[in-house]
Coordinates of C-alpha atoms in Angstrom, one line a residue:
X1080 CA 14.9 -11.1 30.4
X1081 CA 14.8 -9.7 26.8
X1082 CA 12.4 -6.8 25.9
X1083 CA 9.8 -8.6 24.0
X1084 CA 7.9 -6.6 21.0
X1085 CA 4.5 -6.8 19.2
X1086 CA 3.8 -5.9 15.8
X1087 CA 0.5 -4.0 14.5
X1088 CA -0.8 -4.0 11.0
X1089 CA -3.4 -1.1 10.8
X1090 CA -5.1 -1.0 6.8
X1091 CA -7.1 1.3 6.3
X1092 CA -8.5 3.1 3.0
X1093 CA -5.5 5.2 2.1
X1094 CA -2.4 3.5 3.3
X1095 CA -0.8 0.6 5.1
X1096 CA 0.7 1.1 8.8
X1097 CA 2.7 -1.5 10.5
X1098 CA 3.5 -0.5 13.5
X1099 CA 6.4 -2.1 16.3
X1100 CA 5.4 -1.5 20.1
X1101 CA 6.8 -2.8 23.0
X1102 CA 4.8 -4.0 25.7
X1103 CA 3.9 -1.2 28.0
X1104 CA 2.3 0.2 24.3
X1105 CA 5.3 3.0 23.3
X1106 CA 6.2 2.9 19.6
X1107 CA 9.1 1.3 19.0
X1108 CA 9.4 2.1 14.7
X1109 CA 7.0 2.4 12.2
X1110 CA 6.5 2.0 8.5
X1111 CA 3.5 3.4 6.1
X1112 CA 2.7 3.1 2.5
X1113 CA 0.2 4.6 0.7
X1114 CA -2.6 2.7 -1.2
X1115 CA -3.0 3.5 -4.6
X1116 CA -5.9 5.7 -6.2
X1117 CA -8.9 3.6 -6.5
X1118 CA -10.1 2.1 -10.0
X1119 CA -13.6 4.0 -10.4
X1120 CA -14.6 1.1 -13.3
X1121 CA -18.5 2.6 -13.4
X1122 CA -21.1 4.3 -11.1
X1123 CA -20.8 3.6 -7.4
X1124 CA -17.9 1.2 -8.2
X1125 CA -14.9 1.7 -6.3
X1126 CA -11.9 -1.1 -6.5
X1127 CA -8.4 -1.2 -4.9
X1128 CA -6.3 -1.7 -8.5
X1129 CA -3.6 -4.9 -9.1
X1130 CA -2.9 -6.1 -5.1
X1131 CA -3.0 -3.0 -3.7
X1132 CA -3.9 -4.0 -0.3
X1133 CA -1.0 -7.0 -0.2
X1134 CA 1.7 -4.9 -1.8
X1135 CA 1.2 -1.6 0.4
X1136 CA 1.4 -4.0 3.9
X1137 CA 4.9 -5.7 2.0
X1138 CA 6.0 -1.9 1.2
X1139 CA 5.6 -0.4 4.5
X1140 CA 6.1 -3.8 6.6
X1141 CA 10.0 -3.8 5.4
X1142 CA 10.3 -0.3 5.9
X1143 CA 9.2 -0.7 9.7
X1144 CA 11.3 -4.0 9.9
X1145 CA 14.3 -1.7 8.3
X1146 CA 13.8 0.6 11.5
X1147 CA 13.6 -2.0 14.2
X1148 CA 17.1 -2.0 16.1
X1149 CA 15.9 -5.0 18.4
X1150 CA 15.9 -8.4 18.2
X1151 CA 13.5 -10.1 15.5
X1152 CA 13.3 -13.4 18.0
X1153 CA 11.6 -10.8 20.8
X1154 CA 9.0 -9.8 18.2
X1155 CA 6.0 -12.6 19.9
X1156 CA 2.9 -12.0 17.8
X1157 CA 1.3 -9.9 14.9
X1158 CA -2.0 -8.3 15.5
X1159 CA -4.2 -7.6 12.0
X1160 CA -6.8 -5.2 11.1
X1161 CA -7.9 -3.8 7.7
X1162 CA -10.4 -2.0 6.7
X1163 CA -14.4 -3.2 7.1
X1164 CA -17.2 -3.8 4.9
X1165 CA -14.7 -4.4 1.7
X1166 CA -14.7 -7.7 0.1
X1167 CA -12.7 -9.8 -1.8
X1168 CA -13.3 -12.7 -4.4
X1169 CA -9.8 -15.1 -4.4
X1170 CA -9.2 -18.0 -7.2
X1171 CA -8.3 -21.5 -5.7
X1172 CA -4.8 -21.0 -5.0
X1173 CA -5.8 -17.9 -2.7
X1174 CA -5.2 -15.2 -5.3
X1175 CA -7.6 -12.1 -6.1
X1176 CA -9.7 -13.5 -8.8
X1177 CA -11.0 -9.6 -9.3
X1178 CA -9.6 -6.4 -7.8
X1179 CA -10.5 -6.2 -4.7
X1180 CA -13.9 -4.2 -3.2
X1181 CA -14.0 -1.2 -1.4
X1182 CA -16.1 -0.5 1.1
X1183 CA -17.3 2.2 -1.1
X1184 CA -18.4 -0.1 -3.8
X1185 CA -22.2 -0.7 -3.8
X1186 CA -21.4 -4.2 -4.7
X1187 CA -20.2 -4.8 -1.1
X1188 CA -23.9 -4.3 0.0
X1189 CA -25.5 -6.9 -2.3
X1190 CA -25.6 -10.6 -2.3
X1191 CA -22.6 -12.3 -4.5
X1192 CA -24.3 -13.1 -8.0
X1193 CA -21.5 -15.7 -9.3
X1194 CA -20.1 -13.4 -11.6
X1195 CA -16.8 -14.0 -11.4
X1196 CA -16.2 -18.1 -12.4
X1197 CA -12.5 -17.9 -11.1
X1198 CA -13.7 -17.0 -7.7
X1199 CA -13.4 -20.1 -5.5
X1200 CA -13.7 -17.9 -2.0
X1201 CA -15.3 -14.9 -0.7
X1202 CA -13.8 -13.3 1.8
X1203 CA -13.2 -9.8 3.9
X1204 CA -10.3 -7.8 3.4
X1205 CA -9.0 -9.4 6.9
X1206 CA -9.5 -13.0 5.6
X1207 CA -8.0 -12.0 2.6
X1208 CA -4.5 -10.8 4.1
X1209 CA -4.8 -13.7 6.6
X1210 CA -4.4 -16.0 3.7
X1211 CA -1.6 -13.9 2.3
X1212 CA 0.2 -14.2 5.9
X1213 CA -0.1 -17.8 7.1
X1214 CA -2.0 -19.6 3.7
X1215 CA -4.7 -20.6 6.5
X1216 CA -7.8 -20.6 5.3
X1217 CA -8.6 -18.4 8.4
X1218 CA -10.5 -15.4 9.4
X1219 CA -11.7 -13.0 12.4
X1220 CA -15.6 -13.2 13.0
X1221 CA -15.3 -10.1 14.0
X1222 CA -14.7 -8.4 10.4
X1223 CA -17.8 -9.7 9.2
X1224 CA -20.4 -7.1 8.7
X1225 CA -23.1 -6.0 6.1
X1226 CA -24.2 -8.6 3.8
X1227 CA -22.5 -12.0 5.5
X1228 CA -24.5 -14.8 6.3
X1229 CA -23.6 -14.4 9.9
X1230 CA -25.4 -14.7 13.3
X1231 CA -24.2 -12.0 15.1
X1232 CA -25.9 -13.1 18.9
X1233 CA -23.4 -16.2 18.5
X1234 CA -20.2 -15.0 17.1
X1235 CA -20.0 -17.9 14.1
X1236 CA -21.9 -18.8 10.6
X1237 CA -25.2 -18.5 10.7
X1238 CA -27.0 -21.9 11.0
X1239 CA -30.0 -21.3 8.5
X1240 CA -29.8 -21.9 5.2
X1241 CA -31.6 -19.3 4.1
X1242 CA -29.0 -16.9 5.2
X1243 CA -26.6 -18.3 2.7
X1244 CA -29.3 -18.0 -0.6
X1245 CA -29.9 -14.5 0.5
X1246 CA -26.2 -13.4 0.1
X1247 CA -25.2 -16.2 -2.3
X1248 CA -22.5 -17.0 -0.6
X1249 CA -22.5 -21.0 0.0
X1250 CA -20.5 -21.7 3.0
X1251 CA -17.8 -23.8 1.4
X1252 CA -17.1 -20.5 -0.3
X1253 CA -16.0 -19.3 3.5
X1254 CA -13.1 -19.3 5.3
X1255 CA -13.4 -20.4 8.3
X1256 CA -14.1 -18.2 11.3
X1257 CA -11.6 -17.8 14.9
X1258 CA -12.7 -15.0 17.8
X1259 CA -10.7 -11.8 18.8
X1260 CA -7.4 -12.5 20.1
X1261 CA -7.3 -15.9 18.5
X1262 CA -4.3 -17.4 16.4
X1263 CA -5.0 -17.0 12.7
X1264 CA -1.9 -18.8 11.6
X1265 CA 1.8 -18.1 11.6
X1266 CA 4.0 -16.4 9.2
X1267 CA 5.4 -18.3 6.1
X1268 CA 8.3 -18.1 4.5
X1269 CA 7.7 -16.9 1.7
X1270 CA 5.5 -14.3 3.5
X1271 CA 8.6 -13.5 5.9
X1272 CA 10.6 -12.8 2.4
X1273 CA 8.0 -10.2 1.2
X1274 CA 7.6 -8.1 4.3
X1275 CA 10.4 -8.6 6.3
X1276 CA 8.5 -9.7 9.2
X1277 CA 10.3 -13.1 10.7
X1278 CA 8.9 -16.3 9.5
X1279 CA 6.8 -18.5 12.5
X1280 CA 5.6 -15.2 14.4
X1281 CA 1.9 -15.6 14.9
X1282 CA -0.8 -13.9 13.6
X1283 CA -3.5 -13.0 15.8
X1284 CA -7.0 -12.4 14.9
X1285 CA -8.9 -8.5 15.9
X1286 CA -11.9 -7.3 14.9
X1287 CA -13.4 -4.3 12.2
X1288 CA -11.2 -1.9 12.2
X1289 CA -13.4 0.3 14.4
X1290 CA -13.5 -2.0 16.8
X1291 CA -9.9 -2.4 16.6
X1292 CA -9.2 1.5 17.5
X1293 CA -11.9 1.5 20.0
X1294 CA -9.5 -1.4 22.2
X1295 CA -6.6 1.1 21.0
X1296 CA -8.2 4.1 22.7
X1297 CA -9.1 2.2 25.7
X1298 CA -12.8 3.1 25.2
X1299 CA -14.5 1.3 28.1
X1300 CA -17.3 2.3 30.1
X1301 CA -21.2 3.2 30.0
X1302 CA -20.2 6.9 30.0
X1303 CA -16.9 6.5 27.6
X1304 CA -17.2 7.2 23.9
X1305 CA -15.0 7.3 21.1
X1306 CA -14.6 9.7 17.5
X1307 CA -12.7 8.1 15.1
X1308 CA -11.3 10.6 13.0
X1309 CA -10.8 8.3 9.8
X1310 CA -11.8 8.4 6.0
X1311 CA -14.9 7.0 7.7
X1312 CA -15.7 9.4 10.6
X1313 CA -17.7 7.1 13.4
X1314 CA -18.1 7.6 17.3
X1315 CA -18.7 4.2 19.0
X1316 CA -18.3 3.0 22.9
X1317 CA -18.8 -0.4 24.3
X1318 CA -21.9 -2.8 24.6
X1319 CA -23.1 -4.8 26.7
X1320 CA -25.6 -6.8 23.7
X1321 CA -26.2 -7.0 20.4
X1322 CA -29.5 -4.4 20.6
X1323 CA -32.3 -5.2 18.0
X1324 CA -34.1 -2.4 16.5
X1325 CA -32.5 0.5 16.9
X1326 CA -32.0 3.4 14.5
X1327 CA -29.2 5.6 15.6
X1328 CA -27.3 2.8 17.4
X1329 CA -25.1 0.6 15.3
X1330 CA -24.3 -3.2 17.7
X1331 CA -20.9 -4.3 15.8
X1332 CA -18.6 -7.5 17.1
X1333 CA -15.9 -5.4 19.6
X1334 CA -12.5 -6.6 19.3
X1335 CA -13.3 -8.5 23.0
X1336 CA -15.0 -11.5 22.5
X1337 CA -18.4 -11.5 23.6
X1338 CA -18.7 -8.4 23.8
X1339 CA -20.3 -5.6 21.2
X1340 CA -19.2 -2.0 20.0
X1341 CA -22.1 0.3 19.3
X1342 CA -21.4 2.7 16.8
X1343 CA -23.3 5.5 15.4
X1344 CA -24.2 6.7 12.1
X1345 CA -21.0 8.2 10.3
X1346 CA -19.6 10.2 7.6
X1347 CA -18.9 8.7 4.6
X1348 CA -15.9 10.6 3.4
X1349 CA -15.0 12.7 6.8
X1350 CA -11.3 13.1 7.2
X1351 CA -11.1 12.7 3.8
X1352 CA -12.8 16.0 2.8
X1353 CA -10.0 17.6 4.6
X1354 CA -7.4 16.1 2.7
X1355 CA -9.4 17.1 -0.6
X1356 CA -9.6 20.3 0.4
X1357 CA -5.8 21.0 1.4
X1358 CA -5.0 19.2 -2.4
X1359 CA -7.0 21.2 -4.5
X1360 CA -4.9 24.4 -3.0
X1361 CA -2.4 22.8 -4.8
X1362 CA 1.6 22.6 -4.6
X1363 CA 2.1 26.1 -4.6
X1364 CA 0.2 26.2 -0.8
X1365 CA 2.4 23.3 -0.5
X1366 CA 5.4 25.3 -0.8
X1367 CA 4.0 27.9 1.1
X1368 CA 3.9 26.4 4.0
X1369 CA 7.2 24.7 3.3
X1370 CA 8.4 27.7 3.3
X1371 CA 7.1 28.5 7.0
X1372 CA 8.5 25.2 8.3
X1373 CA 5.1 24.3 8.4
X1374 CA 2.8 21.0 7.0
X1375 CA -0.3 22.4 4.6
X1376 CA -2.2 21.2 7.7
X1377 CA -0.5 23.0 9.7
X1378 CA -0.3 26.0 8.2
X1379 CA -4.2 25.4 7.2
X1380 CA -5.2 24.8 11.1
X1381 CA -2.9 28.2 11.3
X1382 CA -5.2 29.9 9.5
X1383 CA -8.7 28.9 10.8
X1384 CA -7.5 29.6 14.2
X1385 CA -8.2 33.2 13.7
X1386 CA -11.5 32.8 12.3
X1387 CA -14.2 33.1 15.1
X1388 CA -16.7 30.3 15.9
X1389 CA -19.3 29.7 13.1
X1390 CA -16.5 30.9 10.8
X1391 CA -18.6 34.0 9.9
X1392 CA -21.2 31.9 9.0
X1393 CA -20.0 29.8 6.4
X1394 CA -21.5 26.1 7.0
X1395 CA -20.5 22.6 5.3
X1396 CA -22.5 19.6 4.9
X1397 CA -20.4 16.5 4.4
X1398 CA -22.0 14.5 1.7
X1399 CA -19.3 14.2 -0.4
X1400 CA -20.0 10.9 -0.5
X1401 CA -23.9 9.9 -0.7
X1402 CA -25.2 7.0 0.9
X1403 CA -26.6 4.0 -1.2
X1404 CA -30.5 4.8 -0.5
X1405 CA -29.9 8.4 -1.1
X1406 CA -27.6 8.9 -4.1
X1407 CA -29.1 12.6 -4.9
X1408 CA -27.0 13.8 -1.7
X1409 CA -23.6 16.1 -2.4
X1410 CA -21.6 18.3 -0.7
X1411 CA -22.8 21.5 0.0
X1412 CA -20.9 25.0 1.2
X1413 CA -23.4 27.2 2.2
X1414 CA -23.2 31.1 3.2
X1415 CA -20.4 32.6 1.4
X1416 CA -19.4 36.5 1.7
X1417 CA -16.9 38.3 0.9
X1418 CA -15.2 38.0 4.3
X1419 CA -14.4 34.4 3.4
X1420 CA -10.9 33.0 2.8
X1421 CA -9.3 29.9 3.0
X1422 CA -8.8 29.4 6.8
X1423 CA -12.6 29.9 6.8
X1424 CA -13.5 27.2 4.5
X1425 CA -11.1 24.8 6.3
X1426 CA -12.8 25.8 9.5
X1427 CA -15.8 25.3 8.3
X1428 CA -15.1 21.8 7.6
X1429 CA -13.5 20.7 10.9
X1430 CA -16.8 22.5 12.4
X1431 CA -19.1 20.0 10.3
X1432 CA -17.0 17.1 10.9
X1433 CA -17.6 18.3 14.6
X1434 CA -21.6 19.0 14.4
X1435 CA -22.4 16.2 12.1
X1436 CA -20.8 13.8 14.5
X1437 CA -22.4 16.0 18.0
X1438 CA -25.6 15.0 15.9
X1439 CA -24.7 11.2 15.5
X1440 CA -23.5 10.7 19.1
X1441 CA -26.1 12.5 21.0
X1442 CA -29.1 10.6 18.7
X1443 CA -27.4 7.3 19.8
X1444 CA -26.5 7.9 23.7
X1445 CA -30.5 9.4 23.8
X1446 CA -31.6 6.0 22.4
X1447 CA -29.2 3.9 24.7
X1448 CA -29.9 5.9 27.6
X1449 CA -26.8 7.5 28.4
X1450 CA -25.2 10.5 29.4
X1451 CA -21.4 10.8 28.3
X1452 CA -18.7 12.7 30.4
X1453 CA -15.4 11.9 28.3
X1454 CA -14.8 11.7 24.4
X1455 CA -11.8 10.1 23.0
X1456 CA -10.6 11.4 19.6
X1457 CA -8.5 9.1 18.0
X1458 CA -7.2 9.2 14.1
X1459 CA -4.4 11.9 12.6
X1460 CA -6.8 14.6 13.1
X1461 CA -6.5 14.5 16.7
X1462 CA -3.2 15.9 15.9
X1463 CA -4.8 19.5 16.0
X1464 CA -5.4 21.4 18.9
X1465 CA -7.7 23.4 17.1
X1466 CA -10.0 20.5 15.8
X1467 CA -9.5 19.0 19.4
X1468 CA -11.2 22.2 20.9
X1469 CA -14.1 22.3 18.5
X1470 CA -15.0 19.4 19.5
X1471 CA -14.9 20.2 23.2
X1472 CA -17.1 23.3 22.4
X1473 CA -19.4 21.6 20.0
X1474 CA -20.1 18.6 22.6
X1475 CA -19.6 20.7 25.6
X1476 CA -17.9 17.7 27.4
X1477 CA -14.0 17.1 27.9
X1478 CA -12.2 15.8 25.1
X1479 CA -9.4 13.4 25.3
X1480 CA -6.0 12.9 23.0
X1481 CA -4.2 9.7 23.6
X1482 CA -0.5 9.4 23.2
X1483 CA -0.7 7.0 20.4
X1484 CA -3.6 8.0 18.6
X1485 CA -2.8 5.5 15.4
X1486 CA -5.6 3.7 18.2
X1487 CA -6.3 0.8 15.2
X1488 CA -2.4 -0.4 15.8
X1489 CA -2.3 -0.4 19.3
X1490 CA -5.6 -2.4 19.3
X1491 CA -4.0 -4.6 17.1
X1492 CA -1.0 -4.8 19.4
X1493 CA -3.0 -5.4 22.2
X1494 CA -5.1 -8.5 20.6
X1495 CA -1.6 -10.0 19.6
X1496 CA -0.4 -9.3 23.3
X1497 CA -2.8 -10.9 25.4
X1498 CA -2.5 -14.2 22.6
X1499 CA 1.2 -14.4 23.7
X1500 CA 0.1 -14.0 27.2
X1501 CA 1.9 -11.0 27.5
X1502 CA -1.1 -9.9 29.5
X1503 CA -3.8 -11.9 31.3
X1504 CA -6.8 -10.4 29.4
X1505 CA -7.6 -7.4 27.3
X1506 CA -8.5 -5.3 30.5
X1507 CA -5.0 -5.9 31.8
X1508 CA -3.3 -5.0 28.3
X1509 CA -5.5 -1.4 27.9
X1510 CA -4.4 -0.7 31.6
X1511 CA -0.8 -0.9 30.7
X1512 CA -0.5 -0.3 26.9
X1513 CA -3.1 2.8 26.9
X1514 CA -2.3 6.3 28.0
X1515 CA -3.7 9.8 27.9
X1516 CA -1.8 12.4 26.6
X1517 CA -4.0 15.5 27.2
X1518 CA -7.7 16.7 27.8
X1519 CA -9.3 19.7 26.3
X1520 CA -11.8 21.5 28.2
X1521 CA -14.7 23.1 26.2
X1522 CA -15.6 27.3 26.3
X1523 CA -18.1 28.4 27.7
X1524 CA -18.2 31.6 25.4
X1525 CA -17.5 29.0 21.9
X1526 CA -19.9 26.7 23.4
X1527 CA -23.2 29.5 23.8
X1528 CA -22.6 29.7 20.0
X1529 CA -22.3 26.7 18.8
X1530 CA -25.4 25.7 20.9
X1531 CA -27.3 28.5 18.9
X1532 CA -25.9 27.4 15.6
X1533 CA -26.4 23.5 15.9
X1534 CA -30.2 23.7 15.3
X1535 CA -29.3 25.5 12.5
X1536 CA -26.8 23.7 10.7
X1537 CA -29.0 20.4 10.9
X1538 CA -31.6 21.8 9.1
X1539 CA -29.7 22.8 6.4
X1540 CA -30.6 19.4 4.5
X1541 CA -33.9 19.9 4.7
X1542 CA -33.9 22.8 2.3
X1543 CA -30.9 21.9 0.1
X1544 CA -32.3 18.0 -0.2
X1545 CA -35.5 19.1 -2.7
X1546 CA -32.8 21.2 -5.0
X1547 CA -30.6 18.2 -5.5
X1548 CA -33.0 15.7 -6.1
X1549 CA -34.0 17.5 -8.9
X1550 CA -30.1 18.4 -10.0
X1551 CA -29.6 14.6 -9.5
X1552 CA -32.0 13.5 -12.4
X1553 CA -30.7 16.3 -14.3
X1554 CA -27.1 15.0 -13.9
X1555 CA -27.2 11.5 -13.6

């Protein structure tokens, strides 16, 4: 019998990964292509420019298919996920009517107004590939989240009316809605022509992309959580219901049917204030660390890891993004000397990234009721044994790496496994296609001090919050 092979589309908000595993979950070949800079057309309006989102998973789906030596008849299934919370408005024929919505755009968390009178359908990001795919009129139920007219408790459209006049979004404006693990449709031809994936493979519904890398990192358990490292930085674990009322605790559709993911509050632009800050060094850091036979990560994470905890007390707060009900928030870098150089400032940030998230995770698992003893990290900055430790010491609990840690493709794999009946159910997949690669142990010495600085760095917004409310009507 034939090796047979699954294929894993992870979109996200900066590039396109399609990913080729076999089935005990190694990587088999890859392909990536980055999305295009975002069209910034006004004030908290973020779009993805032309058909960004379609032509990046064509770009980096024939580079993967260029890599794969195997057979393209063993290939049994296609697992998608793309990024949550965007929206798209398609014309009849199944074409953008508009450039697509990030998940950025404050558009995304208002009703439709019938702006737009090409726009036939309204649809997620997920729906919206889906279409591109199979031409079904298809999409995952568990992609829906924000301002849907959805009834979460029974995994379909909601039944009342009113929940349609409150989005305006009439239902025959709607694809139609299939659960986790579900066929979406198979490929077409002329979809097979522009991605090089092989026509009649099936695509296979997942969930939000969170979801999707929580299944990837084989996040299961009452005293389990996971950190996805991503432009949106998030912990989550799973659910048992969909929990009404709850302030720090987020009940999302997991990528199991039936089941939920709870996530926590997040930051808005969390990885990607890492990358911002490694670009504005510009090239010549680039060729620096060229030079050194090093990545400007690398030779960044190089840096910091001779700056002492607390990075001589230089302190970040993330808001380089501000949320929709508080639009005065920025970014702030507080308690600069003279000591200060550029492995600080990058330490810095990984150490917010680290406390903002301790704050996120421990206000959720206090209003759940639990107490954690393992974190999975998932997302490319798990890649750093340095970031990986500051976490351990921040959260003082064990913090675990993951062989594949692209979790958002291996969840997709997985969904598009246990459709094919590879595997039984999505328990049997994880325990076969999921494996640890290593576990890092927090310090006690690292850990006194950050428990001494954590009260401090989460009040740092209460001070800095009065100045840039008043800077905000000044600027704005």
């Amino acid at each position: 019998m034939s090796e047979k092979y699954i294929i894993g589309i992870d979109e996200g908000s900066q590039s396109a990964k399609i990913l080729i595993f076999d089935t005990k979950g190694n990587i088999v070949c890859e392909g990536k292509h980055p999305l295009k800079p975002y069209n910034l057309p006004g004030p908290e309006l973020v779009e993805h420019p032309d058909d960004d989102w379609w032509d990046a998973i064509c770009q980096a789906g024939k580079k993967c298919m260029a890599n794969f030596k195997g057979n393209k008849e063993d290939i049994v299934g296609i697992g998608l996920c793309t990024i949550r919370y965007c929206r798209a408005y398609l014309k009849e024929d199944g074409m953008l009517a508009q450039p697509a919505l990030s998940w950025m755009d404050i558009r995304v968390s208002k009703p439709y107004d019938f702006s737009n009178p090409d726009a036939k359908y309204v649809v997620a990001s997920s729906g919206y590939i889906t279409y591109r795919l199979t031409g079904e009129h298809k999409d995952t139920i568990g992609n829906y989240e924000g301002v849907w007219p959805i009834d979460i408790d029974n995994w379909k459209w909601s039944d009342d009316p009113e929940a349609y006049k409150n989005t305006g979004m009439p239902r025959e404006m709607l694809f139609d809605l299939v659960m986790p693990g579900d066929i979406l449709g198979y490929v077409t031809k002329e979809a097979a022509e522009a991605t090089g994936f092989p026509e009649g493979v099936p695509v296979v519904a997942t969930s939000n992309d969170k979801a999707v890398e929580g299944l990837g990192t084989g996040c299961m358990g009452e005293t389990t959580a996971c950190i996805s490292l991503g432009t949106y930085t998030a912990g989550m674990m799973e659910g048992k219901e969909n929990l009404k009322g709850t302030t720090a605790t987020w009940p999302k559709f997991s990528c199991v049917p039936n089941k939920y993911l709870y996530d926590t509050n997040g930051i808005r632009r969390g990885m990607w204030t890492v990358s911002w800050f490694r670009d504005i060094l510009g090239d010549g850091y680039k060729k620096e660390a060229e030079a050194q036979g090093m990545s400007a990560e690398e030779l960044l994470s190089k840096e910091a890891e001779a700056v002492p905890a607390g990075s001589n007390g230089l302190m970040t707060v993330l808001d380089w993004l501000a949320p929709v009900d508080a639009l005065y928030k920025k970014g702030v870098m507080i308690g600069f000397d003279g000591r200060h150089k550029r492995g600080h400032i990058y330490r810095s940030i990984l150490e917010a990234v680290a406390l903002t998230m301790k704050k996120h995770v421990t206000d959720m698992t206090n209003e759940i009721g639990v107490n954690l003893d393992k974190i999975i990290i998932t997302g490319g900055g798990s890649n750093s044994d340095l970031f990986m430790q500051i976490f351990a010491d921040v959260f003082n609990i064990p913090m675990v790496r993951n062989e594949v840690n692209g979790a958002a493709g291996l969840g997709s794999a997985i969904c598009a496994a246990v459709a094919a009946g590879v595997y039984k159910s999505f328990d049997e997949a994880v325990e076969n296609m999921v494996r640890i690669k290593d576990t890092f142990t927090p310090n006690p010495e690292a850990v006194a001090f950050y428990e001494k600085m954590y009260p401090v760095y989460t009040n740092i917004t209460k001070h800095t919050d009065e100045v840039l409310k008043e800077a905000y009507e000044l600027f704005n």
